[in-house]
Amino acid sequence: DQQVKQNSPSLSVQEGRISILNCDYTNSMFDYFLWYKKYPAEGPTFLISISSIKDKNEDGRFTVFLNKSAKHLSLHIVPSQPGDSAVYFCAATADSNYQLIWGAGTKLIIKP
Amino acid sequence: EADIYQTPRYLVIGTGKKITLECSQTMGHDKMYWYQQDPGMELHLIHYSYGVNSTEKGDLSSESTVSRIRTEHFPLTLESARPSHTSQYLCASSSSSNRSPLHFGNGTRLTVT
């Protein structure tokens, strides 16, 4: 049973526009959420995180929104740039030992 | 520059062979992890360690074993490789600070024929 779901395997966005990547979760005990970015043949790199006590966290062009009642979070990238083309993973944890539960990723393609 | 290194990057090996995937980090992190990931799928935790001489199995059942004799080194061993072990193996580390992000190596792509 997947506790973290990224329902869009891929997303194509025009350069300069906003990219919105979505993530749903089922475990109401999750209290910390992260987004990672992965280029081909490289490991994932940490992008941004959010605690369940917040509903928004912003870092430059990246903003993560958390809707606890809907068990939904989203990552907004604006403006989208060619270098943003990558696979984006959503991950969540409820564990003080920090065991992450991962989504299957969304491949973002930025079109010139 | 502090980093996390995995070798080899790619490995093609025959069924029944013993293999060790190497992972080293220069950041002095106490926590280290091994994940398995197939294309288009989520990452699954197979082993983790919170310090020297500490190892635990993760959520995904795995026939591999790990050791943590030194802080910086966390090798993963498969005693007898099988085609079902074909996958990408990702090593990661993190500091002991509460919920510090994981730093990943570039992975080992293993193919067992």
JSON list of C-alpha atoms in Angstrom, two decimals:
[
{"chain": "A", "resi": 1, "resn": "ASP", "atom": "CA", "xyz": [0.00, 0.00, 0.00]},
{"chain": "A", "resi": 2, "resn": "GLN", "atom": "CA", "xyz": [1.62, 3.23, -1.19]},
{"chain": "A", "resi": 3, "resn": "GLN", "atom": "CA", "xyz": [1.53, 5.83, 1.55]},
{"chain": "A", "resi": 4, "resn": "VAL", "atom": "CA", "xyz": [3.00, 8.58, -0.66]},
{"chain": "A", "resi": 5, "resn": "LYS", "atom": "CA", "xyz": [1.63, 8.95, -4.18]},
{"chain": "A", "resi": 6, "resn": "GLN", "atom": "CA", "xyz": [2.77, 11.07, -7.07]},
{"chain": "A", "resi": 7, "resn": "ASN", "atom": "CA", "xyz": [0.03, 10.42, -9.60]},
{"chain": "A", "resi": 8, "resn": "SER", "atom": "CA", "xyz": [1.63, 12.19, -12.55]},
{"chain": "A", "resi": 9, "resn": "PRO", "atom": "CA", "xyz": [4.53, 10.18, -13.96]},
{"chain": "A", "resi": 10, "resn": "SER", "atom": "CA", "xyz": [5.49, 13.13, -16.15]},
{"chain": "A", "resi": 11, "resn": "LEU", "atom": "CA", "xyz": [4.76, 16.81, -16.68]},
{"chain": "A", "resi": 12, "resn": "SER", "atom": "CA", "xyz": [5.73, 19.12, -19.54]},
{"chain": "A", "resi": 13, "resn": "VAL", "atom": "CA", "xyz": [5.93, 22.90, -18.97]},
{"chain": "A", "resi": 14, "resn": "GLN", "atom": "CA", "xyz": [6.99, 25.81, -21.12]},
{"chain": "A", "resi": 15, "resn": "GLU", "atom": "CA", "xyz": [10.15, 27.62, -20.04]},
{"chain": "A", "resi": 16, "resn": "GLY", "atom": "CA", "xyz": [9.30, 30.68, -17.97]},
{"chain": "A", "resi": 17, "resn": "ARG", "atom": "CA", "xyz": [5.93, 29.33, -16.83]},
{"chain": "A", "resi": 18, "resn": "ILE", "atom": "CA", "xyz": [5.03, 27.83, -13.45]},
{"chain": "A", "resi": 19, "resn": "SER", "atom": "CA", "xyz": [5.59, 24.12, -12.80]},
{"chain": "A", "resi": 20, "resn": "ILE", "atom": "CA", "xyz": [3.31, 22.52, -10.22]},
{"chain": "A", "resi": 21, "resn": "LEU", "atom": "CA", "xyz": [4.15, 19.04, -8.97]},
{"chain": "A", "resi": 22, "resn": "ASN", "atom": "CA", "xyz": [1.70, 17.25, -6.73]},
{"chain": "A", "resi": 23, "resn": "CYS", "atom": "CA", "xyz": [1.98, 14.66, -3.99]},
{"chain": "A", "resi": 24, "resn": "ASP", "atom": "CA", "xyz": [-0.72, 12.93, -1.91]},
{"chain": "A", "resi": 25, "resn": "TYR", "atom": "CA", "xyz": [-0.24, 10.93, 1.27]},
{"chain": "A", "resi": 26, "resn": "THR", "atom": "CA", "xyz": [-2.44, 8.64, 3.31]},
{"chain": "A", "resi": 27, "resn": "ASN", "atom": "CA", "xyz": [-0.71, 8.47, 6.70]},
{"chain": "A", "resi": 28, "resn": "SER", "atom": "CA", "xyz": [-2.00, 11.24, 8.99]},
{"chain": "A", "resi": 29, "resn": "MET", "atom": "CA", "xyz": [1.00, 10.67, 11.25]},
{"chain": "A", "resi": 30, "resn": "PHE", "atom": "CA", "xyz": [3.41, 12.14, 8.69]},
{"chain": "A", "resi": 31, "resn": "ASP", "atom": "CA", "xyz": [4.69, 15.43, 10.06]},
{"chain": "A", "resi": 32, "resn": "TYR", "atom": "CA", "xyz": [7.62, 16.32, 7.82]},
{"chain": "A", "resi": 33, "resn": "PHE", "atom": "CA", "xyz": [7.77, 16.40, 4.04]},
{"chain": "A", "resi": 34, "resn": "LEU", "atom": "CA", "xyz": [10.62, 16.82, 1.58]},
{"chain": "A", "resi": 35, "resn": "TRP", "atom": "CA", "xyz": [11.17, 17.25, -2.14]},
{"chain": "A", "resi": 36, "resn": "TYR", "atom": "CA", "xyz": [14.23, 15.87, -3.89]},
{"chain": "A", "resi": 37, "resn": "LYS", "atom": "CA", "xyz": [15.38, 16.39, -7.46]},
{"chain": "A", "resi": 38, "resn": "LYS", "atom": "CA", "xyz": [17.17, 13.73, -9.49]},
{"chain": "A", "resi": 39, "resn": "TYR", "atom": "CA", "xyz": [19.07, 14.04, -12.75]},
{"chain": "A", "resi": 40, "resn": "PRO", "atom": "CA", "xyz": [19.79, 10.90, -14.83]},
{"chain": "A", "resi": 41, "resn": "ALA", "atom": "CA", "xyz": [22.78, 8.89, -13.59]},
{"chain": "A", "resi": 42, "resn": "GLU", "atom": "CA", "xyz": [22.98, 10.99, -10.40]},
{"chain": "A", "resi": 43, "resn": "GLY", "atom": "CA", "xyz": [21.66, 10.56, -6.89]},
{"chain": "A", "resi": 44, "resn": "PRO", "atom": "CA", "xyz": [18.71, 12.63, -5.61]},
{"chain": "A", "resi": 45, "resn": "THR", "atom": "CA", "xyz": [19.54, 16.06, -4.18]},
{"chain": "A", "resi": 46, "resn": "PHE", "atom": "CA", "xyz": [17.53, 17.76, -1.47]},
{"chain": "A", "resi": 47, "resn": "LEU", "atom": "CA", "xyz": [15.43, 20.69, -2.66]},
{"chain": "A", "resi": 48, "resn": "ILE", "atom": "CA", "xyz": [13.05, 21.92, 0.03]},
{"chain": "A", "resi": 49, "resn": "SER", "atom": "CA", "xyz": [11.15, 20.66, 3.06]},
{"chain": "A", "resi": 50, "resn": "ILE", "atom": "CA", "xyz": [8.14, 21.59, 5.16]},
{"chain": "A", "resi": 51, "resn": "SER", "atom": "CA", "xyz": [7.00, 20.75, 8.65]},
{"chain": "A", "resi": 52, "resn": "SER", "atom": "CA", "xyz": [3.35, 19.98, 9.33]},
{"chain": "A", "resi": 53, "resn": "ILE", "atom": "CA", "xyz": [3.12, 23.04, 11.57]},
{"chain": "A", "resi": 54, "resn": "LYS", "atom": "CA", "xyz": [3.43, 25.20, 8.45]},
{"chain": "A", "resi": 55, "resn": "ASP", "atom": "CA", "xyz": [1.39, 25.41, 5.28]},
{"chain": "A", "resi": 56, "resn": "LYS", "atom": "CA", "xyz": [3.98, 27.07, 3.09]},
{"chain": "A", "resi": 57, "resn": "ASN", "atom": "CA", "xyz": [7.75, 27.20, 2.75]},
{"chain": "A", "resi": 58, "resn": "GLU", "atom": "CA", "xyz": [9.62, 29.21, 0.16]},
{"chain": "A", "resi": 59, "resn": "ASP", "atom": "CA", "xyz": [13.20, 29.09, -1.11]},
{"chain": "A", "resi": 60, "resn": "GLY", "atom": "CA", "xyz": [13.94, 31.22, -4.15]},
{"chain": "A", "resi": 61, "resn": "ARG", "atom": "CA", "xyz": [12.02, 29.91, -7.13]},
{"chain": "A", "resi": 62, "resn": "PHE", "atom": "CA", "xyz": [10.73, 26.92, -5.15]},
{"chain": "A", "resi": 63, "resn": "THR", "atom": "CA", "xyz": [7.68, 26.95, -2.88]},
{"chain": "A", "resi": 64, "resn": "VAL", "atom": "CA", "xyz": [6.10, 23.98, -1.16]},
{"chain": "A", "resi": 65, "resn": "PHE", "atom": "CA", "xyz": [2.48, 24.12, -0.03]},
{"chain": "A", "resi": 66, "resn": "LEU", "atom": "CA", "xyz": [0.97, 21.71, 2.48]},
{"chain": "A", "resi": 67, "resn": "ASN", "atom": "CA", "xyz": [-2.77, 21.06, 2.87]},
{"chain": "A", "resi": 68, "resn": "LYS", "atom": "CA", "xyz": [-3.07, 18.77, 5.87]},
{"chain": "A", "resi": 69, "resn": "SER", "atom": "CA", "xyz": [-6.82, 18.34, 5.68]},
{"chain": "A", "resi": 70, "resn": "ALA", "atom": "CA", "xyz": [-6.52, 17.10, 2.10]},
{"chain": "A", "resi": 71, "resn": "LYS", "atom": "CA", "xyz": [-3.27, 15.22, 2.82]},
{"chain": "A", "resi": 72, "resn": "HIS", "atom": "CA", "xyz": [-1.77, 16.94, -0.18]},
{"chain": "A", "resi": 73, "resn": "LEU", "atom": "CA", "xyz": [1.37, 18.87, -0.89]},
{"chain": "A", "resi": 74, "resn": "SER", "atom": "CA", "xyz": [2.61, 20.59, -3.98]},
{"chain": "A", "resi": 75, "resn": "LEU", "atom": "CA", "xyz": [5.87, 22.02, -5.24]},
{"chain": "A", "resi": 76, "resn": "HIS", "atom": "CA", "xyz": [5.74, 25.21, -7.30]},
{"chain": "A", "resi": 77, "resn": "ILE", "atom": "CA", "xyz": [8.66, 26.26, -9.46]},
{"chain": "A", "resi": 78, "resn": "VAL", "atom": "CA", "xyz": [8.46, 29.72, -10.94]},
{"chain": "A", "resi": 79, "resn": "PRO", "atom": "CA", "xyz": [9.75, 30.66, -13.39]},
{"chain": "A", "resi": 80, "resn": "SER", "atom": "CA", "xyz": [10.66, 27.24, -14.79]},
{"chain": "A", "resi": 81, "resn": "GLN", "atom": "CA", "xyz": [14.10, 26.93, -16.34]},
{"chain": "A", "resi": 82, "resn": "PRO", "atom": "CA", "xyz": [15.65, 24.28, -18.62]},
{"chain": "A", "resi": 83, "resn": "GLY", "atom": "CA", "xyz": [17.88, 23.09, -15.77]},
{"chain": "A", "resi": 84, "resn": "ASP", "atom": "CA", "xyz": [14.75, 22.19, -13.81]},
{"chain": "A", "resi": 85, "resn": "SER", "atom": "CA", "xyz": [14.15, 19.23, -16.14]},
{"chain": "A", "resi": 86, "resn": "ALA", "atom": "CA", "xyz": [14.59, 16.26, -13.80]},
{"chain": "A", "resi": 87, "resn": "VAL", "atom": "CA", "xyz": [12.64, 13.70, -11.80]},
{"chain": "A", "resi": 88, "resn": "TYR", "atom": "CA", "xyz": [11.14, 15.13, -8.61]},
{"chain": "A", "resi": 89, "resn": "PHE", "atom": "CA", "xyz": [10.51, 12.88, -5.62]},
{"chain": "A", "resi": 90, "resn": "CYS", "atom": "CA", "xyz": [8.22, 13.65, -2.73]},
{"chain": "A", "resi": 91, "resn": "ALA", "atom": "CA", "xyz": [9.06, 12.00, 0.61]},
{"chain": "A", "resi": 92, "resn": "ALA", "atom": "CA", "xyz": [7.44, 12.01, 4.05]},
{"chain": "A", "resi": 93, "resn": "THR", "atom": "CA", "xyz": [8.27, 10.88, 7.55]},
{"chain": "A", "resi": 94, "resn": "ALA", "atom": "CA", "xyz": [6.52, 10.42, 10.88]},
{"chain": "A", "resi": 95, "resn": "ASP", "atom": "CA", "xyz": [9.53, 8.94, 12.49]},
{"chain": "A", "resi": 96, "resn": "SER", "atom": "CA", "xyz": [11.89, 10.51, 14.98]},
{"chain": "A", "resi": 97, "resn": "ASN", "atom": "CA", "xyz": [14.46, 8.15, 13.49]},
{"chain": "A", "resi": 98, "resn": "TYR", "atom": "CA", "xyz": [13.75, 9.78, 10.15]},
{"chain": "A", "resi": 99, "resn": "GLN", "atom": "CA", "xyz": [12.68, 6.83, 8.00]},
{"chain": "A", "resi": 100, "resn": "LEU", "atom": "CA", "xyz": [11.52, 8.40, 4.77]},
{"chain": "A", "resi": 101, "resn": "ILE", "atom": "CA", "xyz": [8.62, 7.07, 2.70]},
{"chain": "A", "resi": 102, "resn": "TRP", "atom": "CA", "xyz": [9.03, 8.01, -0.95]},
{"chain": "A", "resi": 103, "resn": "GLY", "atom": "CA", "xyz": [6.74, 8.64, -3.90]},
{"chain": "A", "resi": 104, "resn": "ALA", "atom": "CA", "xyz": [7.52, 7.18, -7.33]},
{"chain": "A", "resi": 105, "resn": "GLY", "atom": "CA", "xyz": [8.60, 10.52, -8.77]},
{"chain": "A", "resi": 106, "resn": "THR", "atom": "CA", "xyz": [7.37, 12.89, -11.47]},
{"chain": "A", "resi": 107, "resn": "LYS", "atom": "CA", "xyz": [9.51, 13.58, -14.51]},
{"chain": "A", "resi": 108, "resn": "LEU", "atom": "CA", "xyz": [9.44, 17.30, -15.27]},
{"chain": "A", "resi": 109, "resn": "ILE", "atom": "CA", "xyz": [10.30, 18.40, -18.80]},
{"chain": "A", "resi": 110, "resn": "ILE", "atom": "CA", "xyz": [10.85, 22.10, -19.45]},
{"chain": "A", "resi": 111, "resn": "LYS", "atom": "CA", "xyz": [10.27, 22.98, -23.09]},
{"chain": "A", "resi": 112, "resn": "PRO", "atom": "CA", "xyz": [12.20, 25.90, -24.63]},
{"chain": "B", "resi": 1, "resn": "GLU", "atom": "CA", "xyz": [34.99, 19.04, -0.84]},
{"chain": "B", "resi": 2, "resn": "ALA", "atom": "CA", "xyz": [32.78, 16.93, 1.38]},
{"chain": "B", "resi": 3, "resn": "ASP", "atom": "CA", "xyz": [30.87, 14.33, -0.56]},
{"chain": "B", "resi": 4, "resn": "ILE", "atom": "CA", "xyz": [29.57, 10.77, -0.76]},
{"chain": "B", "resi": 5, "resn": "TYR", "atom": "CA", "xyz": [31.10, 8.31, -3.20]},
{"chain": "B", "resi": 6, "resn": "GLN", "atom": "CA", "xyz": [29.81, 5.05, -4.61]},
{"chain": "B", "resi": 7, "resn": "THR", "atom": "CA", "xyz": [31.77, 2.51, -6.61]},
{"chain": "B", "resi": 8, "resn": "PRO", "atom": "CA", "xyz": [31.40, 0.99, -9.06]},
{"chain": "B", "resi": 9, "resn": "ARG", "atom": "CA", "xyz": [28.98, 3.20, -11.01]},
{"chain": "B", "resi": 10, "resn": "TYR", "atom": "CA", "xyz": [27.94, 0.31, -13.24]},
{"chain": "B", "resi": 11, "resn": "LEU", "atom": "CA", "xyz": [28.35, -3.43, -12.71]},
{"chain": "B", "resi": 12, "resn": "VAL", "atom": "CA", "xyz": [27.30, -6.37, -14.88]},
{"chain": "B", "resi": 13, "resn": "ILE", "atom": "CA", "xyz": [27.84, -9.70, -13.20]},
{"chain": "B", "resi": 14, "resn": "GLY", "atom": "CA", "xyz": [26.79, -13.32, -13.59]},
{"chain": "B", "resi": 15, "resn": "THR", "atom": "CA", "xyz": [24.37, -15.20, -11.36]},
{"chain": "B", "resi": 16, "resn": "GLY", "atom": "CA", "xyz": [25.91, -16.67, -8.22]},
{"chain": "B", "resi": 17, "resn": "LYS", "atom": "CA", "xyz": [28.79, -14.20, -7.91]},
{"chain": "B", "resi": 18, "resn": "LYS", "atom": "CA", "xyz": [29.57, -12.40, -4.67]},
{"chain": "B", "resi": 19, "resn": "ILE", "atom": "CA", "xyz": [29.67, -8.61, -4.98]},
{"chain": "B", "resi": 20, "resn": "THR", "atom": "CA", "xyz": [30.35, -5.67, -2.70]},
{"chain": "B", "resi": 21, "resn": "LEU", "atom": "CA", "xyz": [29.08, -2.19, -3.46]},
{"chain": "B", "resi": 22, "resn": "GLU", "atom": "CA", "xyz": [31.22, 0.48, -1.87]},
{"chain": "B", "resi": 23, "resn": "CYS", "atom": "CA", "xyz": [30.01, 3.69, -0.23]},
{"chain": "B", "resi": 24, "resn": "SER", "atom": "CA", "xyz": [32.16, 6.28, 1.51]},
{"chain": "B", "resi": 25, "resn": "GLN", "atom": "CA", "xyz": [31.42, 9.75, 2.80]},
{"chain": "B", "resi": 26, "resn": "THR", "atom": "CA", "xyz": [33.75, 12.52, 3.89]},
{"chain": "B", "resi": 27, "resn": "MET", "atom": "CA", "xyz": [31.22, 14.58, 5.84]},
{"chain": "B", "resi": 28, "resn": "GLY", "atom": "CA", "xyz": [31.61, 12.79, 9.17]},
{"chain": "B", "resi": 29, "resn": "HIS", "atom": "CA", "xyz": [27.92, 11.84, 9.15]},
{"chain": "B", "resi": 30, "resn": "ASP", "atom": "CA", "xyz": [26.80, 9.31, 11.73]},
{"chain": "B", "resi": 31, "resn": "LYS", "atom": "CA", "xyz": [23.77, 8.11, 9.78]},
{"chain": "B", "resi": 32, "resn": "MET", "atom": "CA", "xyz": [24.08, 6.14, 6.55]},
{"chain": "B", "resi": 33, "resn": "TYR", "atom": "CA", "xyz": [21.50, 4.42, 4.37]},
{"chain": "B", "resi": 34, "resn": "TRP", "atom": "CA", "xyz": [21.17, 2.06, 1.41]},
{"chain": "B", "resi": 35, "resn": "TYR", "atom": "CA", "xyz": [18.19, 2.44, -0.90]},
{"chain": "B", "resi": 36, "resn": "GLN", "atom": "CA", "xyz": [17.09, 0.36, -3.88]},
{"chain": "B", "resi": 37, "resn": "GLN", "atom": "CA", "xyz": [15.29, 2.02, -6.75]},
{"chain": "B", "resi": 38, "resn": "ASP", "atom": "CA", "xyz": [13.90, 0.76, -10.04]},
{"chain": "B", "resi": 39, "resn": "PRO", "atom": "CA", "xyz": [12.99, 3.15, -12.90]},
{"chain": "B", "resi": 40, "resn": "GLY", "atom": "CA", "xyz": [9.70, 4.94, -12.34]},
{"chain": "B", "resi": 41, "resn": "MET", "atom": "CA", "xyz": [9.41, 3.56, -8.84]},
{"chain": "B", "resi": 42, "resn": "GLU", "atom": "CA", "xyz": [9.86, 4.87, -5.33]},
{"chain": "B", "resi": 43, "resn": "LEU", "atom": "CA", "xyz": [13.07, 4.47, -3.32]},
{"chain": "B", "resi": 44, "resn": "HIS", "atom": "CA", "xyz": [12.99, 1.60, -0.83]},
{"chain": "B", "resi": 45, "resn": "LEU", "atom": "CA", "xyz": [15.17, 1.51, 2.26]},
{"chain": "B", "resi": 46, "resn": "ILE", "atom": "CA", "xyz": [17.08, -1.78, 2.55]},
{"chain": "B", "resi": 47, "resn": "HIS", "atom": "CA", "xyz": [19.64, -1.03, 5.28]},
{"chain": "B", "resi": 48, "resn": "TYR", "atom": "CA", "xyz": [20.62, 1.80, 7.58]},
{"chain": "B", "resi": 49, "resn": "SER", "atom": "CA", "xyz": [23.16, 2.59, 10.26]},
{"chain": "B", "resi": 50, "resn": "TYR", "atom": "CA", "xyz": [23.19, 5.22, 12.98]},
{"chain": "B", "resi": 51, "resn": "GLY", "atom": "CA", "xyz": [26.85, 4.82, 13.80]},
{"chain": "B", "resi": 52, "resn": "VAL", "atom": "CA", "xyz": [29.83, 2.49, 14.00]},
{"chain": "B", "resi": 53, "resn": "ASN", "atom": "CA", "xyz": [28.85, -1.14, 14.69]},
{"chain": "B", "resi": 54, "resn": "SER", "atom": "CA", "xyz": [25.17, -0.28, 14.29]},
{"chain": "B", "resi": 55, "resn": "THR", "atom": "CA", "xyz": [23.20, -1.72, 11.35]},
{"chain": "B", "resi": 56, "resn": "GLU", "atom": "CA", "xyz": [19.51, -2.32, 10.82]},
{"chain": "B", "resi": 57, "resn": "LYS", "atom": "CA", "xyz": [17.35, -3.77, 8.06]},
{"chain": "B", "resi": 58, "resn": "GLY", "atom": "CA", "xyz": [14.97, -1.41, 6.29]},
{"chain": "B", "resi": 59, "resn": "ASP", "atom": "CA", "xyz": [11.44, -1.86, 5.05]},
{"chain": "B", "resi": 60, "resn": "LEU", "atom": "CA", "xyz": [12.33, -3.77, 1.90]},
{"chain": "B", "resi": 61, "resn": "SER", "atom": "CA", "xyz": [13.36, -7.35, 2.40]},
{"chain": "B", "resi": 62, "resn": "SER", "atom": "CA", "xyz": [16.83, -7.79, 0.99]},
{"chain": "B", "resi": 63, "resn": "GLU", "atom": "CA", "xyz": [19.28, -10.66, 0.73]},
{"chain": "B", "resi": 64, "resn": "SER", "atom": "CA", "xyz": [22.16, -8.23, 1.09]},
{"chain": "B", "resi": 65, "resn": "THR", "atom": "CA", "xyz": [24.20, -7.49, 4.20]},
{"chain": "B", "resi": 66, "resn": "VAL", "atom": "CA", "xyz": [26.02, -4.37, 5.37]},
{"chain": "B", "resi": 67, "resn": "SER", "atom": "CA", "xyz": [28.77, -3.48, 7.81]},
{"chain": "B", "resi": 68, "resn": "ARG", "atom": "CA", "xyz": [29.80, -0.26, 9.54]},
{"chain": "B", "resi": 69, "resn": "ILE", "atom": "CA", "xyz": [33.27, -0.64, 10.95]},
{"chain": "B", "resi": 70, "resn": "ARG", "atom": "CA", "xyz": [34.29, 2.95, 10.24]},
{"chain": "B", "resi": 71, "resn": "THR", "atom": "CA", "xyz": [32.14, 6.07, 10.29]},
{"chain": "B", "resi": 72, "resn": "GLU", "atom": "CA", "xyz": [32.93, 6.95, 6.70]},
{"chain": "B", "resi": 73, "resn": "HIS", "atom": "CA", "xyz": [32.45, 3.51, 5.12]},
{"chain": "B", "resi": 74, "resn": "PHE", "atom": "CA", "xyz": [29.19, 1.55, 4.62]},
{"chain": "B", "resi": 75, "resn": "PRO", "atom": "CA", "xyz": [29.64, -1.30, 2.11]},
{"chain": "B", "resi": 76, "resn": "LEU", "atom": "CA", "xyz": [26.79, -3.51, 0.92]},
{"chain": "B", "resi": 77, "resn": "THR", "atom": "CA", "xyz": [27.43, -7.17, 0.05]},
{"chain": "B", "resi": 78, "resn": "LEU", "atom": "CA", "xyz": [25.45, -9.68, -1.96]},
{"chain": "B", "resi": 79, "resn": "GLU", "atom": "CA", "xyz": [26.75, -13.20, -1.27]},
{"chain": "B", "resi": 80, "resn": "SER", "atom": "CA", "xyz": [25.16, -14.74, -4.36]},
{"chain": "B", "resi": 81, "resn": "ALA", "atom": "CA", "xyz": [23.80, -12.39, -6.99]},
{"chain": "B", "resi": 82, "resn": "ARG", "atom": "CA", "xyz": [20.56, -13.24, -8.82]},
{"chain": "B", "resi": 83, "resn": "PRO", "atom": "CA", "xyz": [18.75, -11.56, -11.74]},
{"chain": "B", "resi": 84, "resn": "SER", "atom": "CA", "xyz": [16.12, -10.29, -9.24]},
{"chain": "B", "resi": 85, "resn": "HIS", "atom": "CA", "xyz": [18.89, -8.17, -7.69]},
{"chain": "B", "resi": 86, "resn": "THR", "atom": "CA", "xyz": [19.14, -6.11, -10.88]},
{"chain": "B", "resi": 87, "resn": "SER", "atom": "CA", "xyz": [18.42, -2.54, -9.79]},
{"chain": "B", "resi": 88, "resn": "GLN", "atom": "CA", "xyz": [19.95, 0.79, -8.87]},
{"chain": "B", "resi": 89, "resn": "TYR", "atom": "CA", "xyz": [21.47, 0.98, -5.40]},
{"chain": "B", "resi": 90, "resn": "LEU", "atom": "CA", "xyz": [21.73, 4.41, -3.78]},
{"chain": "B", "resi": 91, "resn": "CYS", "atom": "CA", "xyz": [23.81, 5.18, -0.70]},
{"chain": "B", "resi": 92, "resn": "ALA", "atom": "CA", "xyz": [23.02, 8.22, 1.45]},
{"chain": "B", "resi": 93, "resn": "SER", "atom": "CA", "xyz": [24.19, 9.85, 4.65]},
{"chain": "B", "resi": 94, "resn": "SER", "atom": "CA", "xyz": [22.91, 12.48, 7.04]},
{"chain": "B", "resi": 95, "resn": "SER", "atom": "CA", "xyz": [24.08, 14.24, 10.16]},
{"chain": "B", "resi": 96, "resn": "SER", "atom": "CA", "xyz": [22.61, 13.46, 13.57]},
{"chain": "B", "resi": 97, "resn": "SER", "atom": "CA", "xyz": [20.80, 16.80, 13.65]},
{"chain": "B", "resi": 98, "resn": "ASN", "atom": "CA", "xyz": [17.06, 16.34, 13.84]},
{"chain": "B", "resi": 99, "resn": "ARG", "atom": "CA", "xyz": [15.73, 15.65, 10.34]},
{"chain": "B", "resi": 100, "resn": "SER", "atom": "CA", "xyz": [18.75, 16.90, 8.47]},
{"chain": "B", "resi": 101, "resn": "PRO", "atom": "CA", "xyz": [18.45, 16.13, 4.74]},
{"chain": "B", "resi": 102, "resn": "LEU", "atom": "CA", "xyz": [19.96, 13.03, 3.18]},
{"chain": "B", "resi": 103, "resn": "HIS", "atom": "CA", "xyz": [22.97, 13.43, 0.91]},
{"chain": "B", "resi": 104, "resn": "PHE", "atom": "CA", "xyz": [23.05, 10.80, -1.83]},
{"chain": "B", "resi": 105, "resn": "GLY", "atom": "CA", "xyz": [25.83, 9.26, -3.85]},
{"chain": "B", "resi": 106, "resn": "ASN", "atom": "CA", "xyz": [25.44, 8.84, -7.60]},
{"chain": "B", "resi": 107, "resn": "GLY", "atom": "CA", "xyz": [24.37, 5.23, -7.28]},
{"chain": "B", "resi": 108, "resn": "THR", "atom": "CA", "xyz": [25.48, 1.84, -8.58]},
{"chain": "B", "resi": 109, "resn": "ARG", "atom": "CA", "xyz": [23.53, 0.39, -11.48]},
{"chain": "B", "resi": 110, "resn": "LEU", "atom": "CA", "xyz": [23.70, -3.41, -11.00]},
{"chain": "B", "resi": 111, "resn": "THR", "atom": "CA", "xyz": [22.76, -5.90, -13.69]},
{"chain": "B", "resi": 112, "resn": "VAL", "atom": "CA", "xyz": [22.84, -9.61, -12.91]},
{"chain": "B", "resi": 113, "resn": "THR", "atom": "CA", "xyz": [22.74, -11.86, -15.96]}
]
